[in-house]
Amino acid sequence: MNLILTFIIVPIMRWLTKFIMVQNDVPYVSYTNFGWLLTKRPLAVIELVALALVILLIVFWQFAFLIQGVEGIHHDQERRLTRITLSALQDDFRC
């Protein structure tokens, strides 16, 4: 899971962030230009907030994946990666 995040998800998120900022002519994001962003670039703010929500969902799924693995080890269940992944996804969508 960490390898997937490190080598696939993080570079995609970096690229998307850079793409959003370049397309909307946003030089940087900080508390010093937050008012400017809200008034002059509201679409960029919406896009960046949506991206932040996706990142939070991925972090939540990673944590659920980890907990499923630990629970499986604790109960001597089958430890196949596909079972743990499917179980974590099913638990996430039940909440």
mmCIF file of N, CA and C in Angstrom:
data_model
loop_
_atom_site.group_PDB
_atom_site.id
_atom_site.type_symbol
_atom_site.label_atom_id
_atom_site.label_comp_id
_atom_site.label_asym_id
_atom_site.label_seq_id
_atom_site.Cartn_x
_atom_site.Cartn_y
_atom_site.Cartn_z
ATOM 1 N N MET A 1 0.816 -1.188 0.000
ATOM 2 C CA MET A 1 0.000 0.000 0.000
ATOM 3 C C MET A 1 0.869 1.266 0.000
ATOM 4 N N ASN A 2 1.909 1.257 0.819
ATOM 5 C CA ASN A 2 2.790 2.426 0.868
ATOM 6 C C ASN A 2 3.505 2.657 -0.455
ATOM 7 N N LEU A 3 3.885 1.588 -1.130
ATOM 8 C CA LEU A 3 4.547 1.735 -2.428
ATOM 9 C C LEU A 3 3.596 2.337 -3.457
ATOM 10 N N ILE A 4 2.355 1.886 -3.436
ATOM 11 C CA ILE A 4 1.363 2.441 -4.364
ATOM 12 C C ILE A 4 1.172 3.928 -4.096
ATOM 13 N N LEU A 5 1.059 4.278 -2.833
ATOM 14 C CA LEU A 5 0.889 5.695 -2.493
ATOM 15 C C LEU A 5 2.120 6.512 -2.879
ATOM 16 N N THR A 6 3.288 5.991 -2.545
ATOM 17 C CA THR A 6 4.522 6.747 -2.772
ATOM 18 C C THR A 6 4.832 6.938 -4.251
ATOM 19 N N PHE A 7 4.658 5.891 -5.044
ATOM 20 C CA PHE A 7 5.105 5.962 -6.434
ATOM 21 C C PHE A 7 4.002 6.231 -7.450
ATOM 22 N N ILE A 8 2.735 6.145 -7.039
ATOM 23 C CA ILE A 8 1.651 6.376 -7.994
ATOM 24 C C ILE A 8 0.749 7.525 -7.539
ATOM 25 N N ILE A 9 0.163 7.408 -6.357
ATOM 26 C CA ILE A 9 -0.831 8.377 -5.912
ATOM 27 C C ILE A 9 -0.213 9.752 -5.638
ATOM 28 N N VAL A 10 0.889 9.796 -4.896
ATOM 29 C CA VAL A 10 1.503 11.091 -4.562
ATOM 30 C C VAL A 10 1.954 11.851 -5.821
ATOM 31 N N PRO A 11 2.631 11.212 -6.781
ATOM 32 C CA PRO A 11 2.978 11.967 -7.996
ATOM 33 C C PRO A 11 1.754 12.462 -8.772
ATOM 34 N N ILE A 12 0.684 11.675 -8.802
ATOM 35 C CA ILE A 12 -0.535 12.111 -9.487
ATOM 36 C C ILE A 12 -1.127 13.327 -8.780
ATOM 37 N N MET A 13 -1.169 13.277 -7.458
ATOM 38 C CA MET A 13 -1.719 14.406 -6.700
ATOM 39 C C MET A 13 -0.857 15.662 -6.862
ATOM 40 N N ARG A 14 0.448 15.494 -6.885
ATOM 41 C CA ARG A 14 1.341 16.646 -7.116
ATOM 42 C C ARG A 14 1.095 17.247 -8.491
ATOM 43 N N TRP A 15 0.985 16.372 -9.493
ATOM 44 C CA TRP A 15 0.756 16.847 -10.855
ATOM 45 C C TRP A 15 -0.577 17.574 -10.944
ATOM 46 N N LEU A 16 -1.626 17.008 -10.333
ATOM 47 C CA LEU A 16 -2.937 17.652 -10.365
ATOM 48 C C LEU A 16 -2.916 19.014 -9.662
ATOM 49 N N THR A 17 -2.230 19.082 -8.542
ATOM 50 C CA THR A 17 -2.126 20.355 -7.828
ATOM 51 C C THR A 17 -1.417 21.397 -8.683
ATOM 52 N N LYS A 18 -0.308 21.007 -9.277
ATOM 53 C CA LYS A 18 0.434 21.924 -10.144
ATOM 54 C C LYS A 18 -0.409 22.331 -11.345
ATOM 55 N N PHE A 19 -1.116 21.380 -11.924
ATOM 56 C CA PHE A 19 -1.969 21.662 -13.077
ATOM 57 C C PHE A 19 -3.058 22.672 -12.718
ATOM 58 N N ILE A 20 -3.724 22.472 -11.588
ATOM 59 C CA ILE A 20 -4.773 23.391 -11.136
ATOM 60 C C ILE A 20 -4.201 24.782 -10.927
ATOM 61 N N MET A 21 -3.054 24.861 -10.289
ATOM 62 C CA MET A 21 -2.465 26.168 -9.997
ATOM 63 C C MET A 21 -1.992 26.874 -11.267
ATOM 64 N N VAL A 22 -1.410 26.136 -12.201
ATOM 65 C CA VAL A 22 -0.947 26.746 -13.452
ATOM 66 C C VAL A 22 -2.135 27.202 -14.296
ATOM 67 N N GLN A 23 -3.160 26.375 -14.412
ATOM 68 C CA GLN A 23 -4.328 26.726 -15.223
ATOM 69 C C GLN A 23 -5.077 27.942 -14.686
ATOM 70 N N ASN A 24 -5.031 28.122 -13.378
ATOM 71 C CA ASN A 24 -5.736 29.244 -12.755
ATOM 72 C C ASN A 24 -4.827 30.420 -12.423
ATOM 73 N N ASP A 25 -3.587 30.380 -12.864
ATOM 74 C CA ASP A 25 -2.609 31.448 -12.599
ATOM 75 C C ASP A 25 -2.489 31.778 -11.121
ATOM 76 N N VAL A 26 -2.336 30.746 -10.310
ATOM 77 C CA VAL A 26 -2.147 30.913 -8.872
ATOM 78 C C VAL A 26 -0.663 30.699 -8.584
ATOM 79 N N PRO A 27 0.059 31.734 -8.135
ATOM 80 C CA PRO A 27 1.492 31.580 -7.909
ATOM 81 C C PRO A 27 1.827 30.716 -6.695
ATOM 82 N N TYR A 28 1.022 30.820 -5.641
ATOM 83 C CA TYR A 28 1.247 30.042 -4.425
ATOM 84 C C TYR A 28 -0.027 30.079 -3.588
ATOM 85 N N VAL A 29 -0.115 29.167 -2.623
ATOM 86 C CA VAL A 29 -1.258 29.142 -1.713
ATOM 87 C C VAL A 29 -0.727 29.351 -0.300
ATOM 88 N N SER A 30 -1.266 30.366 0.345
ATOM 89 C CA SER A 30 -0.838 30.702 1.692
ATOM 90 C C SER A 30 -1.943 31.506 2.365
ATOM 91 N N TYR A 31 -1.813 31.693 3.664
ATOM 92 C CA TYR A 31 -2.793 32.534 4.353
ATOM 93 C C TYR A 31 -2.687 33.989 3.902
ATOM 94 N N THR A 32 -1.550 34.378 3.347
ATOM 95 C CA THR A 32 -1.382 35.763 2.917
ATOM 96 C C THR A 32 -2.130 36.079 1.623
ATOM 97 N N ASN A 33 -2.411 35.072 0.806
ATOM 98 C CA ASN A 33 -3.146 35.340 -0.426
ATOM 99 C C ASN A 33 -4.503 34.631 -0.465
ATOM 100 N N PHE A 34 -4.998 34.240 0.700
ATOM 101 C CA PHE A 34 -6.262 33.516 0.752
ATOM 102 C C PHE A 34 -7.432 34.390 0.291
ATOM 103 N N GLY A 35 -7.455 35.644 0.709
ATOM 104 C CA GLY A 35 -8.514 36.559 0.270
ATOM 105 C C GLY A 35 -8.490 36.761 -1.236
ATOM 106 N N TRP A 36 -7.301 36.929 -1.779
ATOM 107 C CA TRP A 36 -7.142 37.082 -3.228
ATOM 108 C C TRP A 36 -7.661 35.842 -3.949
ATOM 109 N N LEU A 37 -7.319 34.668 -3.422
ATOM 110 C CA LEU A 37 -7.787 33.428 -4.043
ATOM 111 C C LEU A 37 -9.318 33.353 -4.044
ATOM 112 N N LEU A 38 -9.930 33.675 -2.914
ATOM 113 C CA LEU A 38 -11.391 33.587 -2.818
ATOM 114 C C LEU A 38 -12.099 34.577 -3.741
ATOM 115 N N THR A 39 -11.531 35.761 -3.916
ATOM 116 C CA THR A 39 -12.190 36.775 -4.739
ATOM 117 C C THR A 39 -11.824 36.680 -6.209
ATOM 118 N N LYS A 40 -10.577 36.366 -6.500
ATOM 119 C CA LYS A 40 -10.117 36.378 -7.895
ATOM 120 C C LYS A 40 -10.080 34.988 -8.546
ATOM 121 N N ARG A 41 -9.920 33.954 -7.765
ATOM 122 C CA ARG A 41 -9.790 32.594 -8.308
ATOM 123 C C ARG A 41 -10.671 31.591 -7.542
ATOM 124 N N PRO A 42 -11.980 31.807 -7.494
ATOM 125 C CA PRO A 42 -12.835 30.894 -6.727
ATOM 126 C C PRO A 42 -12.854 29.469 -7.307
ATOM 127 N N LEU A 43 -12.718 29.343 -8.620
ATOM 128 C CA LEU A 43 -12.684 28.012 -9.223
ATOM 129 C C LEU A 43 -11.459 27.229 -8.747
ATOM 130 N N ALA A 44 -10.345 27.900 -8.632
ATOM 131 C CA ALA A 44 -9.129 27.245 -8.142
ATOM 132 C C ALA A 44 -9.326 26.776 -6.707
ATOM 133 N N VAL A 45 -9.988 27.584 -5.888
ATOM 134 C CA VAL A 45 -10.245 27.194 -4.498
ATOM 135 C C VAL A 45 -11.124 25.946 -4.463
ATOM 136 N N ILE A 46 -12.169 25.916 -5.274
ATOM 137 C CA ILE A 46 -13.055 24.746 -5.325
ATOM 138 C C ILE A 46 -12.293 23.512 -5.776
ATOM 139 N N GLU A 47 -11.479 23.656 -6.802
ATOM 140 C CA GLU A 47 -10.700 22.520 -7.310
ATOM 141 C C GLU A 47 -9.705 22.019 -6.272
ATOM 142 N N LEU A 48 -9.030 22.924 -5.589
ATOM 143 C CA LEU A 48 -8.051 22.521 -4.578
ATOM 144 C C LEU A 48 -8.726 21.890 -3.365
ATOM 145 N N VAL A 49 -9.889 22.380 -2.988
ATOM 146 C CA VAL A 49 -10.632 21.769 -1.880
ATOM 147 C C VAL A 49 -11.089 20.372 -2.269
ATOM 148 N N ALA A 50 -11.562 20.206 -3.494
ATOM 149 C CA ALA A 50 -11.960 18.870 -3.966
ATOM 150 C C ALA A 50 -10.767 17.914 -3.951
ATOM 151 N N LEU A 51 -9.619 18.394 -4.375
ATOM 152 C CA LEU A 51 -8.409 17.571 -4.357
ATOM 153 C C LEU A 51 -8.015 17.216 -2.928
ATOM 154 N N ALA A 52 -8.154 18.154 -2.015
ATOM 155 C CA ALA A 52 -7.856 17.880 -0.603
ATOM 156 C C ALA A 52 -8.800 16.822 -0.041
ATOM 157 N N LEU A 53 -10.067 16.861 -0.436
ATOM 158 C CA LEU A 53 -11.018 15.841 0.012
ATOM 159 C C LEU A 53 -10.654 14.461 -0.531
ATOM 160 N N VAL A 54 -10.213 14.413 -1.769
ATOM 161 C CA VAL A 54 -9.765 13.137 -2.345
ATOM 162 C C VAL A 54 -8.569 12.604 -1.563
ATOM 163 N N ILE A 55 -7.643 13.476 -1.230
ATOM 164 C CA ILE A 55 -6.470 13.067 -0.454
ATOM 165 C C ILE A 55 -6.890 12.545 0.918
ATOM 166 N N LEU A 56 -7.838 13.211 1.565
ATOM 167 C CA LEU A 56 -8.336 12.734 2.857
ATOM 168 C C LEU A 56 -8.997 11.366 2.735
ATOM 169 N N LEU A 57 -9.743 11.152 1.670
ATOM 170 C CA LEU A 57 -10.360 9.836 1.450
ATOM 171 C C LEU A 57 -9.312 8.754 1.241
ATOM 172 N N ILE A 58 -8.257 9.079 0.524
ATOM 173 C CA ILE A 58 -7.179 8.111 0.301
ATOM 174 C C ILE A 58 -6.475 7.783 1.612
ATOM 175 N N VAL A 59 -6.235 8.786 2.435
ATOM 176 C CA VAL A 59 -5.607 8.553 3.739
ATOM 177 C C VAL A 59 -6.512 7.700 4.615
ATOM 178 N N PHE A 60 -7.814 7.978 4.597
ATOM 179 C CA PHE A 60 -8.768 7.183 5.359
ATOM 180 C C PHE A 60 -8.756 5.732 4.881
ATOM 181 N N TRP A 61 -8.737 5.536 3.561
ATOM 182 C CA TRP A 61 -8.711 4.183 3.015
ATOM 183 C C TRP A 61 -7.412 3.468 3.393
ATOM 184 N N GLN A 62 -6.303 4.172 3.387
ATOM 185 C CA GLN A 62 -5.031 3.573 3.783
ATOM 186 C C GLN A 62 -5.099 3.118 5.238
ATOM 187 N N PHE A 63 -5.681 3.933 6.100
ATOM 188 C CA PHE A 63 -5.812 3.568 7.505
ATOM 189 C C PHE A 63 -6.734 2.358 7.656
ATOM 190 N N ALA A 64 -7.845 2.345 6.916
ATOM 191 C CA ALA A 64 -8.758 1.198 6.966
ATOM 192 C C ALA A 64 -8.061 -0.072 6.480
ATOM 193 N N PHE A 65 -7.246 0.060 5.458
ATOM 194 C CA PHE A 65 -6.481 -1.061 4.933
ATOM 195 C C PHE A 65 -5.531 -1.607 5.999
ATOM 196 N N LEU A 66 -4.860 -0.717 6.689
ATOM 197 C CA LEU A 66 -3.928 -1.111 7.739
ATOM 198 C C LEU A 66 -4.662 -1.809 8.881
ATOM 199 N N ILE A 67 -5.785 -1.257 9.304
ATOM 200 C CA ILE A 67 -6.559 -1.844 10.393
ATOM 201 C C ILE A 67 -7.084 -3.229 9.991
ATOM 202 N N GLN A 68 -7.530 -3.381 8.765
ATOM 203 C CA GLN A 68 -8.001 -4.691 8.295
ATOM 204 C C GLN A 68 -6.877 -5.722 8.338
ATOM 205 N N GLY A 69 -5.696 -5.314 7.952
ATOM 206 C CA GLY A 69 -4.550 -6.228 8.001
ATOM 207 C C GLY A 69 -4.211 -6.646 9.419
ATOM 208 N N VAL A 70 -4.203 -5.695 10.333
ATOM 209 C CA VAL A 70 -3.899 -5.997 11.736
ATOM 210 C C VAL A 70 -4.981 -6.895 12.328
ATOM 211 N N GLU A 71 -6.237 -6.587 12.004
ATOM 212 C CA GLU A 71 -7.343 -7.410 12.504
ATOM 213 C C GLU A 71 -7.254 -8.832 11.966
ATOM 214 N N GLY A 72 -6.883 -8.969 10.703
ATOM 215 C CA GLY A 72 -6.721 -10.292 10.118
ATOM 216 C C GLY A 72 -5.608 -11.083 10.788
ATOM 217 N N ILE A 73 -4.513 -10.422 11.105
ATOM 218 C CA ILE A 73 -3.415 -11.085 11.798
ATOM 219 C C ILE A 73 -3.859 -11.491 13.200
ATOM 220 N N HIS A 74 -4.583 -10.614 13.868
ATOM 221 C CA HIS A 74 -5.039 -10.890 15.238
ATOM 222 C C HIS A 74 -5.985 -12.100 15.288
ATOM 223 N N HIS A 75 -6.820 -12.243 14.282
ATOM 224 C CA HIS A 75 -7.798 -13.340 14.264
ATOM 225 C C HIS A 75 -7.344 -14.529 13.431
ATOM 226 N N ASP A 76 -6.079 -14.557 13.053
ATOM 227 C CA ASP A 76 -5.517 -15.644 12.232
ATOM 228 C C ASP A 76 -6.332 -15.909 10.973
ATOM 229 N N GLN A 77 -6.772 -14.860 10.333
ATOM 230 C CA GLN A 77 -7.515 -14.998 9.086
ATOM 231 C C GLN A 77 -6.543 -15.033 7.916
ATOM 232 N N GLU A 78 -7.118 -15.360 6.781
ATOM 233 C CA GLU A 78 -6.320 -15.378 5.564
ATOM 234 C C GLU A 78 -5.745 -13.982 5.320
ATOM 235 N N ARG A 79 -4.486 -13.900 4.963
ATOM 236 C CA ARG A 79 -3.802 -12.597 4.843
ATOM 237 C C ARG A 79 -3.481 -12.231 3.400
ATOM 238 N N ARG A 80 -4.324 -12.637 2.489
ATOM 239 C CA ARG A 80 -4.075 -12.291 1.096
ATOM 240 C C ARG A 80 -4.373 -10.813 0.870
ATOM 241 N N LEU A 81 -3.567 -10.194 0.057
ATOM 242 C CA LEU A 81 -3.688 -8.765 -0.212
ATOM 243 C C LEU A 81 -5.056 -8.432 -0.806
ATOM 244 N N THR A 82 -5.550 -9.267 -1.699
ATOM 245 C CA THR A 82 -6.848 -8.980 -2.312
ATOM 246 C C THR A 82 -7.969 -9.029 -1.283
ATOM 247 N N ARG A 83 -7.914 -9.962 -0.337
ATOM 248 C CA ARG A 83 -8.968 -10.057 0.678
ATOM 249 C C ARG A 83 -8.949 -8.835 1.583
ATOM 250 N N ILE A 84 -7.764 -8.426 1.987
ATOM 251 C CA ILE A 84 -7.643 -7.258 2.860
ATOM 252 C C ILE A 84 -8.127 -6.006 2.126
ATOM 253 N N THR A 85 -7.763 -5.856 0.871
ATOM 254 C CA THR A 85 -8.169 -4.692 0.092
ATOM 255 C C THR A 85 -9.680 -4.641 -0.073
ATOM 256 N N LEU A 86 -10.282 -5.754 -0.477
ATOM 257 C CA LEU A 86 -11.734 -5.786 -0.644
ATOM 258 C C LEU A 86 -12.461 -5.542 0.672
ATOM 259 N N SER A 87 -11.952 -6.109 1.737
ATOM 260 C CA SER A 87 -12.565 -5.918 3.049
ATOM 261 C C SER A 87 -12.487 -4.458 3.477
ATOM 262 N N ALA A 88 -11.351 -3.812 3.248
ATOM 263 C CA ALA A 88 -11.199 -2.396 3.603
ATOM 264 C C ALA A 88 -12.148 -1.530 2.781
ATOM 265 N N LEU A 89 -12.278 -1.818 1.500
ATOM 266 C CA LEU A 89 -13.187 -1.043 0.653
ATOM 267 C C LEU A 89 -14.635 -1.245 1.069
ATOM 268 N N GLN A 90 -15.018 -2.479 1.384
ATOM 269 C CA GLN A 90 -16.392 -2.744 1.804
ATOM 270 C C GLN A 90 -16.699 -2.034 3.114
ATOM 271 N N ASP A 91 -15.768 -2.054 4.057
ATOM 272 C CA ASP A 91 -15.982 -1.368 5.322
ATOM 273 C C ASP A 91 -16.086 0.142 5.122
ATOM 274 N N ASP A 92 -15.319 0.692 4.198
ATOM 275 C CA ASP A 92 -15.365 2.133 3.940
ATOM 276 C C ASP A 92 -16.728 2.548 3.389
ATOM 277 N N PHE A 93 -17.293 1.733 2.522
ATOM 278 C CA PHE A 93 -18.550 2.118 1.898
ATOM 279 C C PHE A 93 -19.751 1.827 2.787
ATOM 280 N N ARG A 94 -19.582 1.064 3.844
ATOM 281 C CA ARG A 94 -20.671 0.800 4.779
ATOM 282 C C ARG A 94 -20.901 1.963 5.725
ATOM 283 N N CYS A 95 -19.867 2.773 5.972
ATOM 284 C CA CYS A 95 -19.983 3.880 6.941
ATOM 285 C C CYS A 95 -20.882 4.973 6.476
#
